[in-house]
Structures are given as structure tokens and as C-alpha cells.
Tab-separated table of C-alpha atoms in Angstrom:
chain	number	residue	atom	x	y	z
A	1	UNK	CA	47.862	9.994	-6.291
A	2	UNK	CA	45.148	10.352	-3.656
A	3	UNK	CA	42.974	7.364	-4.461
A	4	UNK	CA	40.262	8.443	-1.991
A	5	UNK	CA	39.949	11.753	-3.855
A	6	UNK	CA	39.884	9.863	-7.151
A	7	UNK	CA	37.119	7.546	-5.935
A	8	UNK	CA	35.043	10.443	-4.589
A	9	UNK	CA	35.415	12.298	-7.908
A	10	UNK	CA	34.257	9.231	-9.829
A	11	UNK	CA	31.245	8.734	-7.593
A	12	UNK	CA	30.285	12.390	-7.848
A	13	UNK	CA	29.958	12.242	-11.628
A	14	UNK	CA	28.369	8.806	-11.998
A	15	UNK	CA	24.876	8.520	-13.436
A	16	UNK	CA	24.330	5.459	-11.242
A	17	UNK	CA	23.389	5.437	-7.582
A	18	UNK	CA	25.121	3.180	-5.079
A	19	UNK	CA	23.627	1.895	-1.830
A	20	UNK	CA	25.292	-0.432	0.669
A	21	UNK	CA	23.334	-2.027	3.519
A	22	UNK	CA	24.342	-4.215	6.439
A	23	UNK	CA	22.877	-7.642	7.146
A	24	UNK	CA	19.788	-5.985	8.700
A	25	UNK	CA	19.153	-3.916	5.552
A	26	UNK	CA	20.236	-0.662	7.212
A	27	UNK	CA	22.042	1.797	4.929
A	28	UNK	CA	25.760	2.165	5.641
A	29	UNK	CA	26.813	3.887	2.393
A	30	UNK	CA	24.742	5.984	0.034
A	31	UNK	CA	25.684	7.842	-3.128
A	32	UNK	CA	22.823	9.429	-5.055
A	33	UNK	CA	23.336	10.612	-8.652
A	34	UNK	CA	22.389	14.118	-9.734
A	35	UNK	CA	19.044	12.842	-11.038
A	36	UNK	CA	17.950	12.221	-7.410
A	37	UNK	CA	16.319	8.855	-8.062
A	38	UNK	CA	15.746	7.840	-4.452
A	39	UNK	CA	14.776	11.370	-3.416
A	40	UNK	CA	16.688	11.479	-0.121
A	41	UNK	CA	19.947	13.070	0.967
A	42	UNK	CA	22.950	11.098	2.145
A	43	UNK	CA	22.625	12.504	5.661
A	44	UNK	CA	19.033	11.304	5.967
A	45	UNK	CA	19.657	7.936	4.299
A	46	UNK	CA	22.505	6.648	6.473
A	47	UNK	CA	21.182	4.463	9.281
A	48	UNK	CA	17.705	4.029	7.816
A	49	UNK	CA	16.267	0.666	6.902
A	50	UNK	CA	15.953	0.358	3.133
A	51	UNK	CA	12.136	0.023	3.473
A	52	UNK	CA	11.993	3.440	5.175
A	53	UNK	CA	13.591	5.005	2.100
A	54	UNK	CA	11.374	3.085	-0.333
A	55	UNK	CA	8.019	2.714	1.526
A	56	UNK	CA	6.345	1.186	-1.530
A	57	UNK	CA	8.535	-1.941	-1.248
A	58	UNK	CA	8.194	-4.846	1.165
A	59	UNK	CA	10.535	-7.643	2.332
A	60	UNK	CA	9.045	-9.783	-0.457
A	61	UNK	CA	9.590	-7.238	-3.265
A	62	UNK	CA	12.837	-5.562	-2.138
A	63	UNK	CA	15.907	-6.798	-4.034
A	64	UNK	CA	18.041	-6.091	-0.952
A	65	UNK	CA	15.967	-8.410	1.230
A	66	UNK	CA	15.951	-11.104	-1.448
A	67	UNK	CA	19.751	-10.987	-1.796
A	68	UNK	CA	20.301	-10.933	1.987
A	69	UNK	CA	17.971	-13.912	2.287
A	70	UNK	CA	19.181	-16.008	-0.657
A	71	UNK	CA	22.843	-14.872	-0.826
A	72	UNK	CA	22.518	-14.758	-4.616
A	73	UNK	CA	23.034	-11.659	-6.810
A	74	UNK	CA	20.186	-10.120	-8.835
A	75	UNK	CA	21.547	-8.550	-12.019
A	76	UNK	CA	19.839	-5.988	-14.305
A	77	UNK	CA	16.504	-6.133	-12.549
A	78	UNK	CA	13.880	-3.596	-13.697
A	79	UNK	CA	11.498	-2.390	-10.992
A	80	UNK	CA	9.061	0.460	-10.401
A	81	UNK	CA	8.373	1.827	-6.940
A	82	UNK	CA	7.643	4.935	-4.889
A	83	UNK	CA	10.749	6.814	-3.775
A	84	UNK	CA	11.254	8.642	-0.455
A	85	UNK	CA	9.482	11.755	-1.763
A	86	UNK	CA	6.463	9.789	-2.967
A	87	UNK	CA	7.466	10.018	-6.648
A	88	UNK	CA	7.109	6.880	-8.767
A	89	UNK	CA	10.394	5.902	-10.416
A	90	UNK	CA	11.655	3.013	-12.535
A	91	UNK	CA	15.207	1.724	-12.179
A	92	UNK	CA	17.583	-0.877	-13.547
A	93	UNK	CA	19.317	-2.405	-10.530
A	94	UNK	CA	22.040	-4.923	-9.816
A	95	UNK	CA	22.173	-6.112	-6.222
A	96	UNK	CA	25.191	-8.104	-5.008
A	97	UNK	CA	25.644	-9.916	-1.671
A	98	UNK	CA	28.691	-8.960	0.416
A	99	UNK	CA	30.115	-12.154	1.874
A	100	UNK	CA	33.071	-12.285	4.247
A	101	UNK	CA	34.519	-15.591	5.454
A	102	UNK	CA	31.393	-17.397	4.318
A	103	UNK	CA	29.020	-15.080	6.215
A	104	UNK	CA	26.840	-12.457	4.563
A	105	UNK	CA	27.595	-9.042	6.040
A	106	UNK	CA	25.444	-6.914	3.749
A	107	UNK	CA	24.603	-6.115	0.152
A	108	UNK	CA	25.538	-3.544	-2.478
A	109	UNK	CA	23.198	-2.172	-5.121
A	110	UNK	CA	23.986	-0.136	-8.220
A	111	UNK	CA	20.959	1.463	-9.848
A	112	UNK	CA	20.236	3.591	-12.889
A	113	UNK	CA	17.165	5.744	-13.581
A	114	UNK	CA	14.838	4.266	-16.227
A	115	UNK	CA	11.823	6.485	-15.554
A	116	UNK	CA	12.099	8.479	-18.788
A	117	UNK	CA	12.833	5.352	-20.802
A	118	UNK	CA	9.733	3.636	-19.382
A	119	UNK	CA	7.555	6.680	-20.044
A	120	UNK	CA	8.771	6.857	-23.654
A	121	UNK	CA	8.176	3.116	-24.098
A	122	UNK	CA	4.624	3.428	-22.783
A	123	UNK	CA	3.961	6.362	-25.131
A	124	UNK	CA	5.220	4.301	-28.077
A	125	UNK	CA	2.972	1.394	-27.046
A	126	UNK	CA	-0.018	3.725	-26.776
A	127	UNK	CA	0.736	5.239	-30.205
A	128	UNK	CA	1.070	1.773	-31.686
A	129	UNK	CA	-2.274	0.845	-30.144
A	130	UNK	CA	-3.996	3.886	-31.668
A	131	UNK	CA	-2.372	3.166	-35.029
A	132	UNK	CA	-3.518	-0.452	-34.838
A	133	UNK	CA	-7.095	0.662	-34.215
A	134	UNK	CA	-7.079	2.948	-37.250
A	135	UNK	CA	-5.513	0.365	-39.561
A	136	UNK	CA	-7.846	-2.417	-38.517
A	137	UNK	CA	-10.964	-0.219	-38.962
A	138	UNK	CA	-12.256	-1.185	-35.557
A	139	UNK	CA	-15.673	0.084	-34.573
A	140	UNK	CA	-15.536	3.434	-32.766
A	141	UNK	CA	-16.585	3.232	-29.132
A	142	UNK	CA	-17.136	5.616	-26.271
A	143	UNK	CA	-15.761	4.460	-22.973
A	144	UNK	CA	-13.981	5.889	-20.000
A	145	UNK	CA	-10.586	4.937	-21.393
A	146	UNK	CA	-7.987	2.987	-19.425
A	147	UNK	CA	-5.693	5.115	-17.323
A	148	UNK	CA	-4.839	2.786	-14.429
A	149	UNK	CA	-2.447	-0.157	-14.072
A	150	UNK	CA	-1.395	-2.311	-11.129
A	151	UNK	CA	1.223	0.332	-10.298
A	152	UNK	CA	-1.647	2.662	-9.395
A	153	UNK	CA	-2.900	0.344	-6.659
A	154	UNK	CA	-1.005	1.843	-3.736
A	155	UNK	CA	-0.472	-0.048	-0.499
A	156	UNK	CA	1.822	-2.385	1.416
A	157	UNK	CA	-0.794	-4.210	3.495
A	158	UNK	CA	-1.136	-7.955	3.265
A	159	UNK	CA	-4.683	-7.530	1.931
A	160	UNK	CA	-3.641	-5.294	-0.959
A	161	UNK	CA	-0.639	-7.441	-1.883
A	162	UNK	CA	-2.936	-10.493	-1.918
A	163	UNK	CA	-5.614	-8.840	-4.073
A	164	UNK	CA	-2.985	-7.689	-6.596
A	165	UNK	CA	-1.479	-11.183	-6.683
A	166	UNK	CA	-4.910	-12.749	-7.271
A	167	UNK	CA	-5.827	-10.202	-9.948
A	168	UNK	CA	-2.552	-10.692	-11.859
A	169	UNK	CA	-3.309	-14.403	-12.139
A	170	UNK	CA	-6.599	-13.873	-13.966
A	171	UNK	CA	-5.784	-11.018	-16.372
A	172	UNK	CA	-5.867	-13.262	-19.453
A	173	UNK	CA	-8.857	-15.325	-18.369
A	174	UNK	CA	-12.230	-14.842	-20.082
A	175	UNK	CA	-14.179	-15.821	-16.959
A	176	UNK	CA	-16.492	-13.152	-15.492
A	177	UNK	CA	-15.357	-11.350	-12.366
A	178	UNK	CA	-17.377	-9.999	-9.452
A	179	UNK	CA	-15.633	-7.294	-7.437
A	180	UNK	CA	-16.992	-6.311	-4.047
A	181	UNK	CA	-15.901	-3.257	-2.101
A	182	UNK	CA	-17.352	-0.282	-0.286
A	183	UNK	CA	-17.696	3.044	-2.069
A	184	UNK	CA	-14.305	4.628	-2.658
A	185	UNK	CA	-12.146	1.525	-2.204
A	186	UNK	CA	-10.814	1.702	-5.766
A	187	UNK	CA	-12.857	-0.938	-7.567
A	188	UNK	CA	-12.556	0.688	-10.996
A	189	UNK	CA	-8.802	1.139	-10.537
A	190	UNK	CA	-8.524	-2.625	-9.968
A	191	UNK	CA	-10.775	-3.415	-12.935
A	192	UNK	CA	-8.823	-1.150	-15.284
A	193	UNK	CA	-5.558	-2.667	-14.033
A	194	UNK	CA	-6.823	-6.148	-14.951
A	195	UNK	CA	-7.737	-4.953	-18.462
A	196	UNK	CA	-4.416	-3.097	-18.892
A	197	UNK	CA	-2.396	-6.170	-17.941
A	198	UNK	CA	-4.263	-8.550	-20.261
A	199	UNK	CA	-2.160	-9.502	-23.272
A	200	UNK	CA	-5.377	-10.613	-24.970
A	201	UNK	CA	-7.628	-7.586	-24.330
A	202	UNK	CA	-5.521	-4.536	-23.450
A	203	UNK	CA	-5.517	-3.237	-27.041
A	204	UNK	CA	-9.270	-3.772	-27.289
A	205	UNK	CA	-12.083	-1.566	-25.926
A	206	UNK	CA	-12.627	-1.009	-22.230
A	207	UNK	CA	-16.127	0.349	-21.568
A	208	UNK	CA	-17.537	1.241	-18.166
A	209	UNK	CA	-21.221	1.689	-17.375
A	210	UNK	CA	-22.751	2.598	-14.022
A	211	UNK	CA	-25.994	0.626	-13.790
A	212	UNK	CA	-27.445	3.027	-11.211
A	213	UNK	CA	-27.037	6.066	-13.456
A	214	UNK	CA	-29.817	5.246	-15.936
A	215	UNK	CA	-33.452	4.085	-15.867
A	216	UNK	CA	-34.026	0.444	-16.840
A	217	UNK	CA	-35.399	1.030	-20.360
A	218	UNK	CA	-32.556	3.345	-21.292
A	219	UNK	CA	-29.921	1.026	-19.780
A	220	UNK	CA	-31.435	-1.868	-21.788
A	221	UNK	CA	-31.036	-0.055	-25.110
A	222	UNK	CA	-27.557	1.209	-24.209
A	223	UNK	CA	-26.296	-2.255	-23.275
A	224	UNK	CA	-27.929	-4.234	-26.087
A	225	UNK	CA	-28.376	-1.598	-28.819
A	226	UNK	CA	-31.479	-0.680	-30.813
A	227	UNK	CA	-33.098	-1.499	-34.158
A	228	UNK	CA	-34.629	1.186	-36.366
A	229	UNK	CA	-38.391	1.422	-35.833
A	230	UNK	CA	-38.426	-0.541	-32.572
A	231	UNK	CA	-39.758	2.606	-30.892
A	232	UNK	CA	-40.292	6.246	-31.842
A	233	UNK	CA	-37.023	7.779	-32.970
A	234	UNK	CA	-35.088	4.514	-32.669
A	235	UNK	CA	-32.144	3.995	-34.999
A	236	UNK	CA	-29.856	1.102	-35.779
A	237	UNK	CA	-27.282	1.490	-33.061
A	238	UNK	CA	-24.927	-1.050	-31.499
A	239	UNK	CA	-25.017	-1.504	-27.752
A	240	UNK	CA	-22.111	-1.575	-25.325
A	241	UNK	CA	-21.765	-5.357	-25.661
A	242	UNK	CA	-21.098	-5.013	-29.385
A	243	UNK	CA	-18.842	-1.989	-28.934
A	244	UNK	CA	-16.791	-3.811	-26.299
A	245	UNK	CA	-16.281	-6.882	-28.539
A	246	UNK	CA	-12.857	-8.360	-27.857
A	247	UNK	CA	-12.398	-6.216	-24.758
A	248	UNK	CA	-13.898	-5.653	-21.324
A	249	UNK	CA	-17.304	-4.365	-20.231
A	250	UNK	CA	-17.296	-3.038	-16.679
A	251	UNK	CA	-20.747	-2.939	-15.050
A	252	UNK	CA	-20.592	-0.880	-11.879
A	253	UNK	CA	-23.278	-1.144	-9.178
A	254	UNK	CA	-24.723	-4.299	-10.740
A	255	UNK	CA	-27.094	-4.513	-7.763
A	256	UNK	CA	-28.995	-1.525	-9.212
A	257	UNK	CA	-29.897	-3.417	-12.386
A	258	UNK	CA	-33.527	-4.427	-12.922
A	259	UNK	CA	-34.293	-8.143	-12.440
A	260	UNK	CA	-35.533	-8.577	-16.007
A	261	UNK	CA	-32.399	-6.939	-17.373
A	262	UNK	CA	-30.328	-9.200	-15.145
A	263	UNK	CA	-31.922	-12.151	-16.950
A	264	UNK	CA	-30.808	-10.787	-20.336
A	265	UNK	CA	-27.289	-10.271	-18.945
A	266	UNK	CA	-27.229	-13.873	-17.745
A	267	UNK	CA	-28.035	-15.029	-21.294
A	268	UNK	CA	-25.064	-13.084	-22.685
A	269	UNK	CA	-22.779	-14.561	-20.036
A	270	UNK	CA	-23.925	-18.085	-20.865
A	271	UNK	CA	-23.737	-18.104	-24.668
A	272	UNK	CA	-22.219	-14.774	-25.762
A	273	UNK	CA	-25.285	-13.919	-27.886
A	274	UNK	CA	-26.704	-10.379	-28.057
A	275	UNK	CA	-29.973	-9.268	-29.647
A	276	UNK	CA	-30.727	-5.568	-30.047
A	277	UNK	CA	-33.918	-4.068	-28.625
A	278	UNK	CA	-36.667	-4.585	-31.227
A	279	UNK	CA	-34.452	-6.761	-33.400
A	280	UNK	CA	-34.766	-10.391	-34.483
A	281	UNK	CA	-31.183	-11.189	-35.490
A	282	UNK	CA	-28.440	-12.014	-32.991
A	283	UNK	CA	-24.768	-11.137	-32.796
A	284	UNK	CA	-22.033	-13.177	-31.152
A	285	UNK	CA	-19.667	-11.133	-28.987
A	286	UNK	CA	-16.441	-11.914	-27.155
A	287	UNK	CA	-16.646	-9.653	-24.110
A	288	UNK	CA	-15.254	-10.155	-20.654
A	289	UNK	CA	-17.775	-9.002	-18.061
A	290	UNK	CA	-16.480	-7.530	-14.800
A	291	UNK	CA	-19.219	-6.458	-12.408
A	292	UNK	CA	-18.929	-4.500	-9.174
A	293	UNK	CA	-21.122	-4.016	-6.151
A	294	UNK	CA	-20.696	-1.856	-3.045
A	295	UNK	CA	-22.827	-4.238	-0.976
A	296	UNK	CA	-21.858	-7.770	-0.028
A	297	UNK	CA	-23.005	-10.082	-2.881
A	298	UNK	CA	-24.451	-12.728	-0.563
A	299	UNK	CA	-26.513	-10.053	1.228
A	300	UNK	CA	-28.034	-8.609	-1.946
A	301	UNK	CA	-28.896	-12.117	-3.149
A	302	UNK	CA	-30.785	-12.744	0.098
A	303	UNK	CA	-32.581	-9.402	-0.336
A	304	UNK	CA	-33.632	-10.537	-3.832
A	305	UNK	CA	-31.809	-7.562	-5.358
A	306	UNK	CA	-29.439	-9.769	-7.345
A	307	UNK	CA	-30.632	-12.908	-9.131
A	308	UNK	CA	-29.160	-15.997	-7.550
A	309	UNK	CA	-28.349	-17.618	-10.921
A	310	UNK	CA	-26.642	-14.409	-12.107
A	311	UNK	CA	-24.672	-14.262	-8.870
A	312	UNK	CA	-23.383	-17.810	-9.419
A	313	UNK	CA	-22.387	-16.954	-12.996
A	314	UNK	CA	-20.638	-13.688	-12.110
A	315	UNK	CA	-18.969	-15.049	-8.999
A	316	UNK	CA	-16.682	-17.405	-10.938
A	317	UNK	CA	-13.848	-15.097	-9.883
A	318	UNK	CA	-14.532	-13.080	-6.716
A	319	UNK	CA	-12.273	-10.213	-5.646
A	320	UNK	CA	-12.973	-8.410	-2.381
A	321	UNK	CA	-11.418	-4.997	-1.784
A	322	UNK	CA	-11.187	-4.343	1.973
A	323	UNK	CA	-12.144	-0.908	3.338
A	324	UNK	CA	-9.366	1.497	4.284
A	325	UNK	CA	-10.157	1.208	8.005
A	326	UNK	CA	-9.110	-2.472	7.851
A	327	UNK	CA	-5.744	-1.723	6.252
A	328	UNK	CA	-4.552	1.402	8.019
A	329	UNK	CA	-0.922	0.636	7.171
A	330	UNK	CA	-1.787	1.755	3.637
A	331	UNK	CA	-2.740	5.264	4.765
A	332	UNK	CA	0.893	6.420	4.946
A	333	UNK	CA	1.915	5.418	1.378
A	334	UNK	CA	-1.424	6.648	0.013
A	335	UNK	CA	-0.919	9.991	1.751
A	336	UNK	CA	2.596	10.291	0.304
A	337	UNK	CA	1.227	9.481	-3.153
A	338	UNK	CA	-1.524	12.110	-2.920
A	339	UNK	CA	0.902	14.731	-1.574
A	340	UNK	CA	3.061	14.219	-4.628
A	341	UNK	CA	0.011	14.313	-6.902
A	342	UNK	CA	-1.312	17.599	-5.547
A	343	UNK	CA	2.102	19.223	-5.321
A	344	UNK	CA	1.899	19.402	-9.104
A	345	UNK	CA	-1.792	20.297	-9.292
A	346	UNK	CA	-1.865	23.119	-6.722
A	347	UNK	CA	1.739	24.268	-7.191
A	348	UNK	CA	3.014	23.444	-3.688
A	349	UNK	CA	6.269	21.975	-2.423
A	350	UNK	CA	5.094	19.827	0.471
A	351	UNK	CA	7.653	17.178	1.430
A	352	UNK	CA	5.875	15.125	4.078
A	353	UNK	CA	3.226	14.934	6.812
A	354	UNK	CA	4.037	15.141	10.513
A	355	UNK	CA	3.736	11.954	12.616
A	356	UNK	CA	1.032	13.572	14.774
A	357	UNK	CA	-1.075	14.475	11.741
A	358	UNK	CA	-0.549	11.026	10.208
A	359	UNK	CA	-1.684	9.496	13.497
A	360	UNK	CA	-4.974	11.414	13.233
A	361	UNK	CA	-5.470	10.184	9.659
A	362	UNK	CA	-4.725	6.611	10.710
A	363	UNK	CA	-7.237	6.828	13.565
A	364	UNK	CA	-10.106	8.231	11.496
A	365	UNK	CA	-12.454	5.453	10.189
A	366	UNK	CA	-12.662	6.785	6.563
A	367	UNK	CA	-16.250	5.897	5.644
A	368	UNK	CA	-15.509	7.210	2.136
A	369	UNK	CA	-12.335	5.113	1.955
A	370	UNK	CA	-9.534	6.066	-0.487
A	371	UNK	CA	-11.704	8.589	-2.330
A	372	UNK	CA	-12.327	10.464	0.936
A	373	UNK	CA	-8.623	10.349	1.848
A	374	UNK	CA	-7.700	11.713	-1.572
A	375	UNK	CA	-10.161	14.602	-1.244
A	376	UNK	CA	-8.938	15.294	2.292
A	377	UNK	CA	-5.305	15.546	1.178
A	378	UNK	CA	-6.389	17.809	-1.695
A	379	UNK	CA	-8.139	20.074	0.810
A	380	UNK	CA	-5.095	20.137	3.110
A	381	UNK	CA	-2.746	20.873	0.211
A	382	UNK	CA	-4.804	23.929	-0.744
A	383	UNK	CA	-4.440	25.500	2.715
A	384	UNK	CA	-0.980	24.389	3.877
A	385	UNK	CA	1.609	27.161	4.129
A	386	UNK	CA	4.812	25.304	4.983
A	387	UNK	CA	6.578	22.324	3.461
A	388	UNK	CA	4.766	19.704	5.529
A	389	UNK	CA	1.182	18.877	6.425
A	390	UNK	CA	0.330	19.166	10.120
A	391	UNK	CA	-2.682	18.747	12.408
A	392	UNK	CA	-3.899	22.299	11.871
A	393	UNK	CA	-4.267	21.506	8.147
A	394	UNK	CA	-6.655	18.583	8.745
A	395	UNK	CA	-10.367	19.387	8.178
A	396	UNK	CA	-12.259	19.971	11.433
A	397	UNK	CA	-14.776	17.156	10.919
A	398	UNK	CA	-11.961	14.599	10.761
A	399	UNK	CA	-10.341	15.992	13.900
A	400	UNK	CA	-13.667	15.762	15.727
A	401	UNK	CA	-14.512	12.294	14.404
A	402	UNK	CA	-11.094	10.658	14.793
A	403	UNK	CA	-11.227	8.023	17.495
A	404	UNK	CA	-8.218	9.350	19.393
A	405	UNK	CA	-7.891	8.109	22.948
A	406	UNK	CA	-7.683	11.533	24.566
A	407	UNK	CA	-6.113	11.330	28.061
A	408	UNK	CA	-8.282	12.348	30.987
A	409	UNK	CA	-6.837	14.945	33.315
A	410	UNK	CA	-6.925	12.609	36.306
A	411	UNK	CA	-4.996	9.956	34.366
A	412	UNK	CA	-2.001	12.147	33.521
A	413	UNK	CA	0.667	13.772	35.624
A	414	UNK	CA	0.288	16.896	33.495
A	415	UNK	CA	-3.436	17.205	34.291
A	416	UNK	CA	-4.216	18.373	30.764
A	417	UNK	CA	-6.440	21.460	30.721
A	418	UNK	CA	-8.868	22.206	27.949
A	419	UNK	CA	-6.450	23.630	25.389
A	420	UNK	CA	-5.707	23.459	21.686
A	421	UNK	CA	-5.737	20.055	20.004
A	422	UNK	CA	-2.060	20.409	19.080
A	423	UNK	CA	-1.075	21.052	22.716
A	424	UNK	CA	-3.103	18.101	23.967
A	425	UNK	CA	-1.719	15.757	21.286
A	426	UNK	CA	1.851	16.826	22.019
A	427	UNK	CA	1.331	16.284	25.741
A	428	UNK	CA	-0.223	12.889	25.116
A	429	UNK	CA	2.585	11.903	22.742
A	430	UNK	CA	5.115	12.881	25.404
A	431	UNK	CA	3.283	10.722	27.940
A	432	UNK	CA	3.235	7.717	25.576
A	433	UNK	CA	6.973	8.031	24.955
A	434	UNK	CA	7.661	8.049	28.693
A	435	UNK	CA	5.498	4.963	29.174
A	436	UNK	CA	7.251	3.141	26.345
A	437	UNK	CA	10.703	3.944	27.812
A	438	UNK	CA	9.581	2.669	31.203
A	439	UNK	CA	7.983	-0.465	29.704
A	440	UNK	CA	11.193	-1.163	27.751
A	441	UNK	CA	13.327	-0.710	30.911
A	442	UNK	CA	15.338	1.967	29.165
A	443	UNK	CA	16.024	-0.059	25.989
A	444	UNK	CA	15.757	2.461	23.140
A	445	UNK	CA	15.267	-0.080	20.349
A	446	UNK	CA	12.540	-1.869	22.295
A	447	UNK	CA	10.797	1.423	23.123
A	448	UNK	CA	10.794	2.332	19.430
A	449	UNK	CA	9.261	-1.056	18.585
A	450	UNK	CA	6.551	-0.583	21.217
A	451	UNK	CA	5.658	2.768	19.646
A	452	UNK	CA	6.031	1.318	16.138
A	453	UNK	CA	8.320	4.129	14.994
A	454	UNK	CA	11.972	4.192	13.806
A	455	UNK	CA	14.538	4.513	16.574
A	456	UNK	CA	15.849	7.790	15.128
A	457	UNK	CA	12.321	9.224	15.202
A	458	UNK	CA	12.063	8.278	18.884
A	459	UNK	CA	15.329	10.070	19.672
A	460	UNK	CA	14.160	13.140	17.759
A	461	UNK	CA	10.942	13.256	19.792
A	462	UNK	CA	12.833	12.780	23.070
A	463	UNK	CA	14.955	15.781	22.122
A	464	UNK	CA	11.864	17.750	21.048
A	465	UNK	CA	10.069	17.189	24.364
A	466	UNK	CA	13.264	17.459	26.448
A	467	UNK	CA	12.629	14.071	28.080
A	468	UNK	CA	15.304	12.973	30.569
A	469	UNK	CA	15.780	9.279	29.800
A	470	UNK	CA	17.418	8.419	33.139
A	471	UNK	CA	14.786	10.235	35.182
A	472	UNK	CA	12.032	8.309	33.427
A	473	UNK	CA	13.772	4.940	33.971
A	474	UNK	CA	14.997	5.466	37.549
A	475	UNK	CA	11.923	7.205	38.928
A	476	UNK	CA	9.400	4.984	37.157
A	477	UNK	CA	7.857	8.224	35.890
A	478	UNK	CA	5.018	7.880	33.416
């Protein structure tokens, strides 16, 4: 019997995927099941680092890196991550070190798709939550609902990993939280993730209120409730503090709140007592307050916009979300996530974004942060005609505003004329590749590291631009 044929037949019909990497975490064997969990073909996978296939993972979270580092197997590990196509998947994995003569030479991983199982489990949990609410006759409340978890905070940067780690530590605390971040950095996503992960509060109300959206008198009655007869047309109505009892009250743009109202909020934070507008009786509430501001807290205190005593009380736990321009390494995974999102919404089949286009996005300062990036990708997805986003799909204002170091004609051997942006970018990219090859003295791996791109990508670009490696090295041609 042909055992090779037998093995290939078995692998072809397995529901599990199998990946083998060498000691540097580069894929040497890859067998993807029919369900296409990883979202990449065998031809593309071989030779790639495992983090290139799963960009959502890092050396700290990858089971391969942990096994290569510790030389200990990880069995039946459940993890959720973004696959090569930007689709979020959940898998059950077993990763085993490959040791030969006492030295680790690689690792093998067998994985099974758990995405549908996880989705069904979450639906059951949600149904149980709704059933619990009905059975316990909880007060009805109107909030934004909780739709985000920590899995929805996309990014591999050190800053994002740190903020998620800090937030996970305080999910079950009752201490108030003050979140600072520019507009569009994802403050509400973080706040909802904290509520969703809390074993104490996740089945209780989550209510969000933008303090800048309402005049002071109306915000006062909405937060604290009203008593019949306290003013014309007033009825007995609970406020958001009462409705959020047991859960979380999210106060966005706290710096827009009137100073007098800030004093009433401070009283609730200190003793948990609420009194409705026009009322004389008080109600005790158990509400976790999470407040957000898009200006630096210390600055708005100095401007006398935020009460100093309220700042001290809210700032028990401080979480600062950095702007997108300070964590540009997150632009690539965010872009992949939004491509996948809008593939479904606008009925497209876009697979990726070109390196040149991604470079433009990574150079642009993003004053609107993640929200602006999301809207930009949505715009591009509506106009794209092929299966990948390219420079011509990027809105003109971003092209014009991107801080791209355009080469001057006298600084380049090509003497770039005034031409299309694509032609100029291609010519400049070609020049950078030549410089990197020369700087690396012809070492391909080093040149790829200088350019911060995979070695295979470098070779593909050399072929694309018909660059003669030896001519560049021997003639010191830049």
C-alpha cells in the first residue's frame, strides 16, 4: 500500500487543520480543512511567519511562540483571532513542540473550527439574559445596548495591548473610571467591553448618555428623574441612575456637564444616594460610573471646566486611549477588519489593500482617528472595482494631506516629472528598494528588515520593477 497516498487522503478529508513551523515560526507544512479556518492557501502559507498569517496575534498571544519559547505543549486551547482574510474565527488548538536530540526544531499545531459553536453559545447566553430579565421583573430601561467586547478592540500595538490588559483587571471593580481619548479613538467600545466582561454587571443595564447632547435642566431630570408636580407637566419618572441600578452608567463628554450638575454627580459617587428633581425622598443605587472626555482631564480642570473634587473622584481608575497617529501599526489590522466588514455590507469581494495604498493610510495623521479610518474604508469599498484596494481608491483629501516624503527631481536619478501620484509613488518605492539593497550590501533579509516588509514581498517588488540586484550592489546605484 502507498502510505504517502493514504496519508494525503486522510489529510484531505480531516475537519482539523495542521500547521508545522520551524524554530523561527516560519510555516513548513500547512493543511487547511475545507472550512478554510485560516483563510489562506497552502501555496501562500508556506514560508510565511505565523504572525503574517494571523496578524491579530503577537509573540505574547501566539501558541506557536509560547511553545517554541517554553518547549511545553499547549493542549485544547480555545482562542479567537483574526485570520488572514480579516475574518474573526474561534478555534480549539493543540500545539506540540518538535524536539530532536534535545533541541527544539519547530512546533506542530492541530486546530478545529469553533466559530459556529461560540456564536451559538453567545446566542444562548443572550437568550438566558433576556429570560432572566423577564423572570426577575427588572425595571425596563432604554440604553444603547451592549454590542462590543474586548474582541472588538482591534490592534497589535503595545499601547492597545496595555490598555486591554489594564481594562481586563478592573472589569469587576465598582470604582469609577475616567477614560480619556480624542474623538473617534473608540472610547465607548472600551467602556462597553468592560461592562460585557464584568461577571457582576454584564447581565444588568448598560446606559449611555452624552452630556453635550442636552441642555443642563433636561440632563438633570434625565439623570436623576422627576417627581410629579415639580414643574409643569412633570410626572413620576425614574432617572438614568435608577434605571442603571446594578449595572453601568456611561457619561460621555463629562466636560460638557454644568458645574452645579457636577456637584450632584459627585454626591452620587460618594454615597450612592439619588434624589429626583422636585422630590424629598432618596433612593440608594448601585451603579458603576464610567465617564469619558475628549480633552485631557488635567487641562479641563485647570480651565475650570471640570470640578477638581469630581476629577479626583472619577480618576480612581484612569484609562488613556492613544490617538491612531501614535499607533500606526494598528492601521493594517484595522483596515483588514473594516474591509471584511464592508465586504458584507456593500456586497464586494475585496481581499486586501496594496502596500502602496496602505503606506498612504499609515502616513496620514487621522485627526478623526478610528472613526475616520472606518468611514474612509467604507468610501473606498463603495468605489473599488477589483479585488483589492489601491491608491486610486483613496479619497483625494487624504492623498493631498498625507505626509509622504515626495522625492525632489534633483534628488533622484529618474528626475521625476510632474505625473500621476501612482507613477510617482512607484518610482519612489523603486528608489527606496535600491537604497535598501545598497545599504544592506546585497543581503536580502537585511534589506527586507530595513524596509520593514517580508522578504518575499521584497522579492516580488524587485521582480515587479525589474531591478537588477547585482547592478545595484556593484555599481552603488541608488
